[in-house]
Amino acid sequence: MLSVRVNLKTRISSGMIRVNAPALKSTMPSVTSLTQLRFSTTVKPAPKLSLDDVNENVLKAKYAVRGRIPMRAEELRDQLKKDPSSLPFSKIISANIGNPQQLDQKPLTFYREVLSLLQHPELLEEADEALQTLYKTDSIKRAKRLLSEVGGSVGAYSQSQGVQGIRETVADFITKRDDGEISYPEDIYLTAGASAAVSYILSILCKGPNTGVLIPIPQYPLYTASLALNNSRPLPYYLREEQNWSTDPEEIEQVVLDAIQKGIKPTCLVVINPGNPTGAILSEQSIQKIFEVAAKYGIVVIADEVYQENVFKGSKFYSMKKVLRNLQKTYHGQYDNIQLASLHSTSKGVSGECGQRGGYMELVGFNHDIRQVFLKLASISLCPVVTGQALVDLMVSPPQPGDESYEQDQQEREDIHDALDERASKLFETFSRLEGIECRKPQGAMYLYPKLDLPYKVIQEAQHLEMEPDEFYCKALLENTGICTVPGSGFGQVPGTYHLRTTFLPPGTEWVETWEKFHKAFFDKYRD
Amino acid sequence: MLSVRVNLKTRISSGMIRVNAPALKSTMPSVTSLTQLRFSTTVKPAPKLSLDDVNENVLKAKYAVRGRIPMRAEELRDQLKKDPSSLPFSKIISANIGNPQQLDQKPLTFYREVLSLLQHPELLEEADEALQTLYKTDSIKRAKRLLSEVGGSVGAYSQSQGVQGIRETVADFITKRDDGEISYPEDIYLTAGASAAVSYILSILCKGPNTGVLIPIPQYPLYTASLALNNSRPLPYYLREEQNWSTDPEEIEQVVLDAIQKGIKPTCLVVINPGNPTGAILSEQSIQKIFEVAAKYGIVVIADEVYQENVFKGSKFYSMKKVLRNLQKTYHGQYDNIQLASLHSTSKGVSGECGQRGGYMELVGFNHDIRQVFLKLASISLCPVVTGQALVDLMVSPPQPGDESYEQDQQEREDIHDALDERASKLFETFSRLEGIECRKPQGAMYLYPKLDLPYKVIQEAQHLEMEPDEFYCKALLENTGICTVPGSGFGQVPGTYHLRTTFLPPGTEWVETWEKFHKAFFDKYRD
């Protein structure tokens, strides 16, 4: 025993050196407790985990879209359930997150007919009358095709990269979208929404604190959160608010140069187009300039294009893939080193099927061995949900003229577009006439990101409460009206400026009027 | 310009020092290229990514279940499509992965009726006749309940922890399963299968090379893969094959002590019960002993209980939660420091709904602030697929006597159990009479993990081909019969021993006879 105790003592203390203190501090048992307890029958409890025992990268990660304000909203929602009259409002308006169907956007009927049949294939063998009353012929046809693609049941694991036949449909869609620039099924990776794709890309390409990833500011906080989880460095480039949140390629190149000077390797560049939270859409020329920098420094471009269907009248979306192909044709060999990952999702657009977790990623220009790494990583989580994969097929290949579903499907899509257009304008007009709010006209996506010109008294009181001034505004808005938004501090903004992000998804216009009333009262209270 | 060039040079070279070489080697642009290109209009391409640019942890991760043998099987499947007569067999038998519905296991009708309605709620407003012909009344009732729980549409994001009402159903199930030991909805986290839960737990608790996680050997390779991704240390404890793959708590404590001596903190202990790949089931006493070690050293217990429904006649499954509660009642205070994460999934059991990605995790005994970290991490990927959550509700709360679906549901479950029982015995008996194969009688799960006593000539030839001998056997089996299995080297085994894992899911018995023929010929060829 003695010799054992001595061994342990010496080895542990030598071991200590190699161990980072916090990891040991809280629960590493001491030598004496070991030797005491080793053969005792009664158990002396060791302490439980504390935050000291948690991976620092996870602790660092923040995700404001479901952060403090939305969590407060959940508390208030519960309070309303228990005591409906205890608050100055009767319900929570969730304008913090792009979740259309939570806000009563009706799913597209064609999608749901097909998914309903995929979940219950026996129906396809039922007596035609009953089936035909409930499902349209093209829905039945599509369900049969998809069932054979997935091998008979959506309950079986698919290939980790996604069902072959669905990847072919996606490739056809991209080829059409990009005026014949060919897309290949082998380059398509079906994913559980775009978030999963971002997580794959960053965990593969982030090697630690010396890896830098260029992200727009303001940004969708998934990017800073994923970078924190991967212990890598965000390299912010600011969007020019005064020029309708446009991108400045010269600033991007400067950020690249500064990073290299600091010994940080700029590895990826994130582009969100249409922009979240800004609602801006990139011009063709801006995209060309971004590729110029990417080609020059060998930086992977991550194109978050999940809002490509959310484009308002008068604006035009250019896919990065298409612009890249044009550059490659015009300047032979000069852009052939570009590596582009383009992301799409079934959660946005007119689909709005957030809970179904469908999406895809197209990898362009990556070497074979890198794509094999993507495949291996995907295989560790087995496969994306198969009904979500099917939904991607439906999104990229909707009913065509002559199909039984066509007319209704067109009508439903138009109604959703019009409703979004109308709500966006209504909210934009309201902001435009309010004191202390400056808002850019949105071109796409689902959000407005107005600038708050907050009185000094607000900033003072916020500091006193150890809050960001825009968080203070959002909290007041929530607690007085039930309207839940996200402060700009969650997305990033030029220091000293304040913003908030709101969706324009909530139905009706009443909530906008409530907001207007609140805002006036707020400024009357705090005006300098 | 000159001054710029000089600045860059000096700063970069100083930067170099702080950057890890491999990261730089391939794509960090040289000073001259920077200064040359800085203001030039033509673009000089930087090199593409190579494996040197990939996160080493991702490169290290291996996942044999979809590894080299299964990938070879995919190639052969494609070859059969192109030229059916080009191989000595007509189809691939996928015995490498527990994917029941790929192998024609019929999904439970009740599940699919409800999911079908959830995807197309309009049906619920349809004329009763048509609806009633296609759906049973209790399916309609359940669909209505779940729809109201999820707020009207499975297309909306849910709470990141999962739908409240479904977590309540899960808690009720656990309380009943554990003879009244109460489970709380706040402790339930709905996840996209058990894999997502494992990934959450390990990314939160792994802090780097000094974090150790005890895993059984042989193990399900998800654990070694996730540990590689988190750059943390597997601490293997060997299951005793000669005692039907039972667990040795004294060995576990020795592994803990050795780790501490090396300065590695044993943080988690993984228990897979029923065992994958071994098919063994833990005795109540073994579980008690494991908790004794866990309590003594403050180690989190991860209970992978996804096969809890896959228990053969004559064996009994003890849930770790129930055994823990008994210990806590018997020895006051001595086990109150235990932190247990128990995992379940809709992919296994009689459900076999792998492609639907449903599962849950119950966190027992964790401090509030640790559970908040789980919640934050879950919120970054927004929410688990909502139909998968609904499926969890159906799995843990099946039709009851008196419900219209009850009789059929019972029959379907019985048929699946009997089929699995029968196939397992058939395969076990076959192995038992074969030369050079030694197999333990399975008690549960979906696999057999026979030991291969391979002739010296096989080992020699395998070494010559730079393969593991068991991989050599599995490759020969695949290429001669189309039967796809996974070599023991993918799960871990005592050095110098060789195994393979096969499911007993493929229907029919013909494939077993083919295997038997192959095995005899193989041994005739290589027998010493």
mmCIF file with all atom_site columns, N, CA, C and O in Angstrom, chain A residues 478-505:
data_model
loop_
_atom_site.group_PDB
_atom_site.id
_atom_site.type_symbol
_atom_site.label_atom_id
_atom_site.label_alt_id
_atom_site.label_comp_id
_atom_site.label_asym_id
_atom_site.label_entity_id
_atom_site.label_seq_id
_atom_site.pdbx_PDB_ins_code
_atom_site.Cartn_x
_atom_site.Cartn_y
_atom_site.Cartn_z
_atom_site.occupancy
_atom_site.B_iso_or_equiv
_atom_site.pdbx_formal_charge
_atom_site.auth_seq_id
_atom_site.auth_comp_id
_atom_site.auth_asym_id
_atom_site.auth_atom_id
_atom_site.pdbx_PDB_model_num
ATOM 1   N N  . LEU A 1 478 ? -40.461 44.465 -25.119 1.00 0.00 ? 478 LEU A N  1
ATOM 2   C CA . LEU A 1 478 ? -41.055 43.166 -24.785 1.00 0.00 ? 478 LEU A CA 1
ATOM 3   C C  . LEU A 1 478 ? -41.998 43.274 -23.593 1.00 0.00 ? 478 LEU A C  1
ATOM 4   O O  . LEU A 1 478 ? -43.143 42.824 -23.638 1.00 0.00 ? 478 LEU A O  1
ATOM 5   N N  . GLU A 1 479 ? -41.525 43.915 -22.545 1.00 0.00 ? 479 GLU A N  1
ATOM 6   C CA . GLU A 1 479 ? -42.289 43.899 -21.293 1.00 0.00 ? 479 GLU A CA 1
ATOM 7   C C  . GLU A 1 479 ? -43.509 44.811 -21.345 1.00 0.00 ? 479 GLU A C  1
ATOM 8   O O  . GLU A 1 479 ? -44.428 44.670 -20.546 1.00 0.00 ? 479 GLU A O  1
ATOM 9   N N  . ASN A 1 480 ? -43.520 45.742 -22.305 1.00 0.00 ? 480 ASN A N  1
ATOM 10  C CA . ASN A 1 480 ? -44.690 46.625 -22.434 1.00 0.00 ? 480 ASN A CA 1
ATOM 11  C C  . ASN A 1 480 ? -45.673 46.170 -23.495 1.00 0.00 ? 480 ASN A C  1
ATOM 12  O O  . ASN A 1 480 ? -46.858 46.499 -23.426 1.00 0.00 ? 480 ASN A O  1
ATOM 13  N N  . THR A 1 481 ? -45.190 45.458 -24.503 1.00 0.00 ? 481 THR A N  1
ATOM 14  C CA . THR A 1 481 ? -46.078 45.120 -25.631 1.00 0.00 ? 481 THR A CA 1
ATOM 15  C C  . THR A 1 481 ? -46.148 43.621 -25.932 1.00 0.00 ? 481 THR A C  1
ATOM 16  O O  . THR A 1 481 ? -47.022 43.194 -26.687 1.00 0.00 ? 481 THR A O  1
ATOM 17  N N  . GLY A 1 482 ? -45.196 42.829 -25.404 1.00 0.00 ? 482 GLY A N  1
ATOM 18  C CA . GLY A 1 482 ? -45.138 41.409 -25.755 1.00 0.00 ? 482 GLY A CA 1
ATOM 19  C C  . GLY A 1 482 ? -44.403 41.147 -27.056 1.00 0.00 ? 482 GLY A C  1
ATOM 20  O O  . GLY A 1 482 ? -44.272 39.989 -27.478 1.00 0.00 ? 482 GLY A O  1
ATOM 21  N N  . ILE A 1 483 ? -43.902 42.212 -27.705 1.00 0.00 ? 483 ILE A N  1
ATOM 22  C CA . ILE A 1 483 ? -43.173 42.039 -28.970 1.00 0.00 ? 483 ILE A CA 1
ATOM 23  C C  . ILE A 1 483 ? -41.725 41.652 -28.673 1.00 0.00 ? 483 ILE A C  1
ATOM 24  O O  . ILE A 1 483 ? -41.009 42.381 -27.997 1.00 0.00 ? 483 ILE A O  1
ATOM 25  N N  . CYS A 1 484 ? -41.307 40.482 -29.154 1.00 0.00 ? 484 CYS A N  1
ATOM 26  C CA . CYS A 1 484 ? -39.971 39.969 -28.871 1.00 0.00 ? 484 CYS A CA 1
ATOM 27  C C  . CYS A 1 484 ? -39.058 40.175 -30.083 1.00 0.00 ? 484 CYS A C  1
ATOM 28  O O  . CYS A 1 484 ? -39.348 39.668 -31.176 1.00 0.00 ? 484 CYS A O  1
ATOM 29  N N  . THR A 1 485 ? -37.996 40.945 -29.891 1.00 0.00 ? 485 THR A N  1
ATOM 30  C CA . THR A 1 485 ? -37.008 41.206 -30.956 1.00 0.00 ? 485 THR A CA 1
ATOM 31  C C  . THR A 1 485 ? -35.621 40.855 -30.418 1.00 0.00 ? 485 THR A C  1
ATOM 32  O O  . THR A 1 485 ? -35.500 40.395 -29.290 1.00 0.00 ? 485 THR A O  1
ATOM 33  N N  . VAL A 1 486 ? -34.585 41.075 -31.233 1.00 0.00 ? 486 VAL A N  1
ATOM 34  C CA . VAL A 1 486 ? -33.225 40.768 -30.789 1.00 0.00 ? 486 VAL A CA 1
ATOM 35  C C  . VAL A 1 486 ? -32.363 42.026 -30.902 1.00 0.00 ? 486 VAL A C  1
ATOM 36  O O  . VAL A 1 486 ? -32.335 42.658 -31.960 1.00 0.00 ? 486 VAL A O  1
ATOM 37  N N  . PRO A 1 487 ? -31.672 42.413 -29.820 1.00 0.00 ? 487 PRO A N  1
ATOM 38  C CA . PRO A 1 487 ? -30.834 43.613 -29.874 1.00 0.00 ? 487 PRO A CA 1
ATOM 39  C C  . PRO A 1 487 ? -29.670 43.463 -30.852 1.00 0.00 ? 487 PRO A C  1
ATOM 40  O O  . PRO A 1 487 ? -29.153 42.362 -31.060 1.00 0.00 ? 487 PRO A O  1
ATOM 41  N N  . GLY A 1 488 ? -29.274 44.595 -31.457 1.00 0.00 ? 488 GLY A N  1
ATOM 42  C CA . GLY A 1 488 ? -28.172 44.588 -32.422 1.00 0.00 ? 488 GLY A CA 1
ATOM 43  C C  . GLY A 1 488 ? -26.884 44.046 -31.837 1.00 0.00 ? 488 GLY A C  1
ATOM 44  O O  . GLY A 1 488 ? -26.062 43.480 -32.550 1.00 0.00 ? 488 GLY A O  1
ATOM 45  N N  . SER A 1 489 ? -26.732 44.205 -30.523 1.00 0.00 ? 489 SER A N  1
ATOM 46  C CA . SER A 1 489 ? -25.499 43.709 -29.888 1.00 0.00 ? 489 SER A CA 1
ATOM 47  C C  . SER A 1 489 ? -25.340 42.203 -30.100 1.00 0.00 ? 489 SER A C  1
ATOM 48  O O  . SER A 1 489 ? -24.237 41.683 -30.031 1.00 0.00 ? 489 SER A O  1
ATOM 49  N N  . GLY A 1 490 ? -26.423 41.498 -30.409 1.00 0.00 ? 490 GLY A N  1
ATOM 50  C CA . GLY A 1 490 ? -26.333 40.069 -30.697 1.00 0.00 ? 490 GLY A CA 1
ATOM 51  C C  . GLY A 1 490 ? -25.820 39.768 -32.092 1.00 0.00 ? 490 GLY A C  1
ATOM 52  O O  . GLY A 1 490 ? -25.403 38.642 -32.369 1.00 0.00 ? 490 GLY A O  1
ATOM 53  N N  . PHE A 1 491 ? -25.857 40.762 -32.983 1.00 0.00 ? 491 PHE A N  1
ATOM 54  C CA . PHE A 1 491 ? -25.425 40.541 -34.373 1.00 0.00 ? 491 PHE A CA 1
ATOM 55  C C  . PHE A 1 491 ? -24.116 41.247 -34.680 1.00 0.00 ? 491 PHE A C  1
ATOM 56  O O  . PHE A 1 491 ? -23.440 40.911 -35.638 1.00 0.00 ? 491 PHE A O  1
ATOM 57  N N  . GLY A 1 492 ? -23.792 42.218 -33.829 1.00 0.00 ? 492 GLY A N  1
ATOM 58  C CA . GLY A 1 492 ? -22.605 43.026 -34.067 1.00 0.00 ? 492 GLY A CA 1
ATOM 59  C C  . GLY A 1 492 ? -22.986 44.314 -34.770 1.00 0.00 ? 492 GLY A C  1
ATOM 60  O O  . GLY A 1 492 ? -23.912 44.340 -35.595 1.00 0.00 ? 492 GLY A O  1
ATOM 61  N N  . GLN A 1 493 ? -22.304 45.399 -34.411 1.00 0.00 ? 493 GLN A N  1
ATOM 62  C CA . GLN A 1 493 ? -22.599 46.712 -34.999 1.00 0.00 ? 493 GLN A CA 1
ATOM 63  C C  . GLN A 1 493 ? -21.398 47.614 -34.727 1.00 0.00 ? 493 GLN A C  1
ATOM 64  O O  . GLN A 1 493 ? -20.546 47.290 -33.890 1.00 0.00 ? 493 GLN A O  1
ATOM 65  N N  . VAL A 1 494 ? -21.301 48.721 -35.487 1.00 0.00 ? 494 VAL A N  1
ATOM 66  C CA . VAL A 1 494 ? -20.215 49.675 -35.267 1.00 0.00 ? 494 VAL A CA 1
ATOM 67  C C  . VAL A 1 494 ? -20.307 50.149 -33.807 1.00 0.00 ? 494 VAL A C  1
ATOM 68  O O  . VAL A 1 494 ? -21.380 50.550 -33.367 1.00 0.00 ? 494 VAL A O  1
ATOM 69  N N  . PRO A 1 495 ? -19.209 50.067 -33.049 1.00 0.00 ? 495 PRO A N  1
ATOM 70  C CA . PRO A 1 495 ? -19.252 50.481 -31.647 1.00 0.00 ? 495 PRO A CA 1
ATOM 71  C C  . PRO A 1 495 ? -19.888 51.868 -31.504 1.00 0.00 ? 495 PRO A C  1
ATOM 72  O O  . PRO A 1 495 ? -19.627 52.757 -32.314 1.00 0.00 ? 495 PRO A O  1
ATOM 73  N N  . GLY A 1 496 ? -20.772 52.003 -30.518 1.00 0.00 ? 496 GLY A N  1
ATOM 74  C CA . GLY A 1 496 ? -21.435 53.291 -30.304 1.00 0.00 ? 496 GLY A CA 1
ATOM 75  C C  . GLY A 1 496 ? -22.728 53.431 -31.091 1.00 0.00 ? 496 GLY A C  1
ATOM 76  O O  . GLY A 1 496 ? -23.475 54.387 -30.887 1.00 0.00 ? 496 GLY A O  1
ATOM 77  N N  . THR A 1 497 ? -23.010 52.479 -32.000 1.00 0.00 ? 497 THR A N  1
ATOM 78  C CA . THR A 1 497 ? -24.316 52.488 -32.679 1.00 0.00 ? 497 THR A CA 1
ATOM 79  C C  . THR A 1 497 ? -25.169 51.360 -32.085 1.00 0.00 ? 497 THR A C  1
ATOM 80  O O  . THR A 1 497 ? -24.640 50.395 -31.530 1.00 0.00 ? 497 THR A O  1
ATOM 81  N N  . TYR A 1 498 ? -26.488 51.531 -32.189 1.00 0.00 ? 498 TYR A N  1
ATOM 82  C CA . TYR A 1 498 ? -27.425 50.570 -31.606 1.00 0.00 ? 498 TYR A CA 1
ATOM 83  C C  . TYR A 1 498 ? -28.490 50.207 -32.628 1.00 0.00 ? 498 TYR A C  1
ATOM 84  O O  . TYR A 1 498 ? -28.957 51.063 -33.387 1.00 0.00 ? 498 TYR A O  1
ATOM 85  N N  . HIS A 1 499 ? -28.855 48.930 -32.662 1.00 0.00 ? 499 HIS A N  1
ATOM 86  C CA . HIS A 1 499 ? -29.844 48.435 -33.617 1.00 0.00 ? 499 HIS A CA 1
ATOM 87  C C  . HIS A 1 499 ? -30.724 47.393 -32.941 1.00 0.00 ? 499 HIS A C  1
ATOM 88  O O  . HIS A 1 499 ? -30.485 46.999 -31.789 1.00 0.00 ? 499 HIS A O  1
ATOM 89  N N  . LEU A 1 500 ? -31.707 46.919 -33.683 1.00 0.00 ? 500 LEU A N  1
ATOM 90  C CA . LEU A 1 500 ? -32.409 45.695 -33.294 1.00 0.00 ? 500 LEU A CA 1
ATOM 91  C C  . LEU A 1 500 ? -32.815 44.983 -34.564 1.00 0.00 ? 500 LEU A C  1
ATOM 92  O O  . LEU A 1 500 ? -32.898 45.586 -35.641 1.00 0.00 ? 500 LEU A O  1
ATOM 93  N N  . ARG A 1 501 ? -33.013 43.663 -34.452 1.00 0.00 ? 501 ARG A N  1
ATOM 94  C CA . ARG A 1 501 ? -33.537 42.902 -35.574 1.00 0.00 ? 501 ARG A CA 1
ATOM 95  C C  . ARG A 1 501 ? -34.952 42.478 -35.262 1.00 0.00 ? 501 ARG A C  1
ATOM 96  O O  . ARG A 1 501 ? -35.239 41.968 -34.180 1.00 0.00 ? 501 ARG A O  1
ATOM 97  N N  . THR A 1 502 ? -35.843 42.742 -36.226 1.00 0.00 ? 502 THR A N  1
ATOM 98  C CA . THR A 1 502 ? -37.208 42.238 -36.100 1.00 0.00 ? 502 THR A CA 1
ATOM 99  C C  . THR A 1 502 ? -37.595 41.545 -37.405 1.00 0.00 ? 502 THR A C  1
ATOM 100 O O  . THR A 1 502 ? -37.193 41.975 -38.485 1.00 0.00 ? 502 THR A O  1
ATOM 101 N N  . THR A 1 503 ? -38.316 40.441 -37.315 1.00 0.00 ? 503 THR A N  1
ATOM 102 C CA . THR A 1 503 ? -38.902 39.872 -38.521 1.00 0.00 ? 503 THR A CA 1
ATOM 103 C C  . THR A 1 503 ? -40.160 40.675 -38.822 1.00 0.00 ? 503 THR A C  1
ATOM 104 O O  . THR A 1 503 ? -40.686 41.383 -37.954 1.00 0.00 ? 503 THR A O  1
ATOM 105 N N  . PHE A 1 504 ? -40.625 40.581 -40.058 1.00 0.00 ? 504 PHE A N  1
ATOM 106 C CA . PHE A 1 504 ? -41.942 41.167 -40.367 1.00 0.00 ? 504 PHE A CA 1
ATOM 107 C C  . PHE A 1 504 ? -42.946 40.058 -40.631 1.00 0.00 ? 504 PHE A C  1
ATOM 108 O O  . PHE A 1 504 ? -43.882 40.200 -41.412 1.00 0.00 ? 504 PHE A O  1
ATOM 109 N N  . LEU A 1 505 ? -42.744 38.926 -39.961 1.00 0.00 ? 505 LEU A N  1
ATOM 110 C CA . LEU A 1 505 ? -43.601 37.758 -40.178 1.00 0.00 ? 505 LEU A CA 1
ATOM 111 C C  . LEU A 1 505 ? -44.929 37.797 -39.414 1.00 0.00 ? 505 LEU A C  1
ATOM 112 O O  . LEU A 1 505 ? -45.926 37.263 -39.899 1.00 0.00 ? 505 LEU A O  1
#
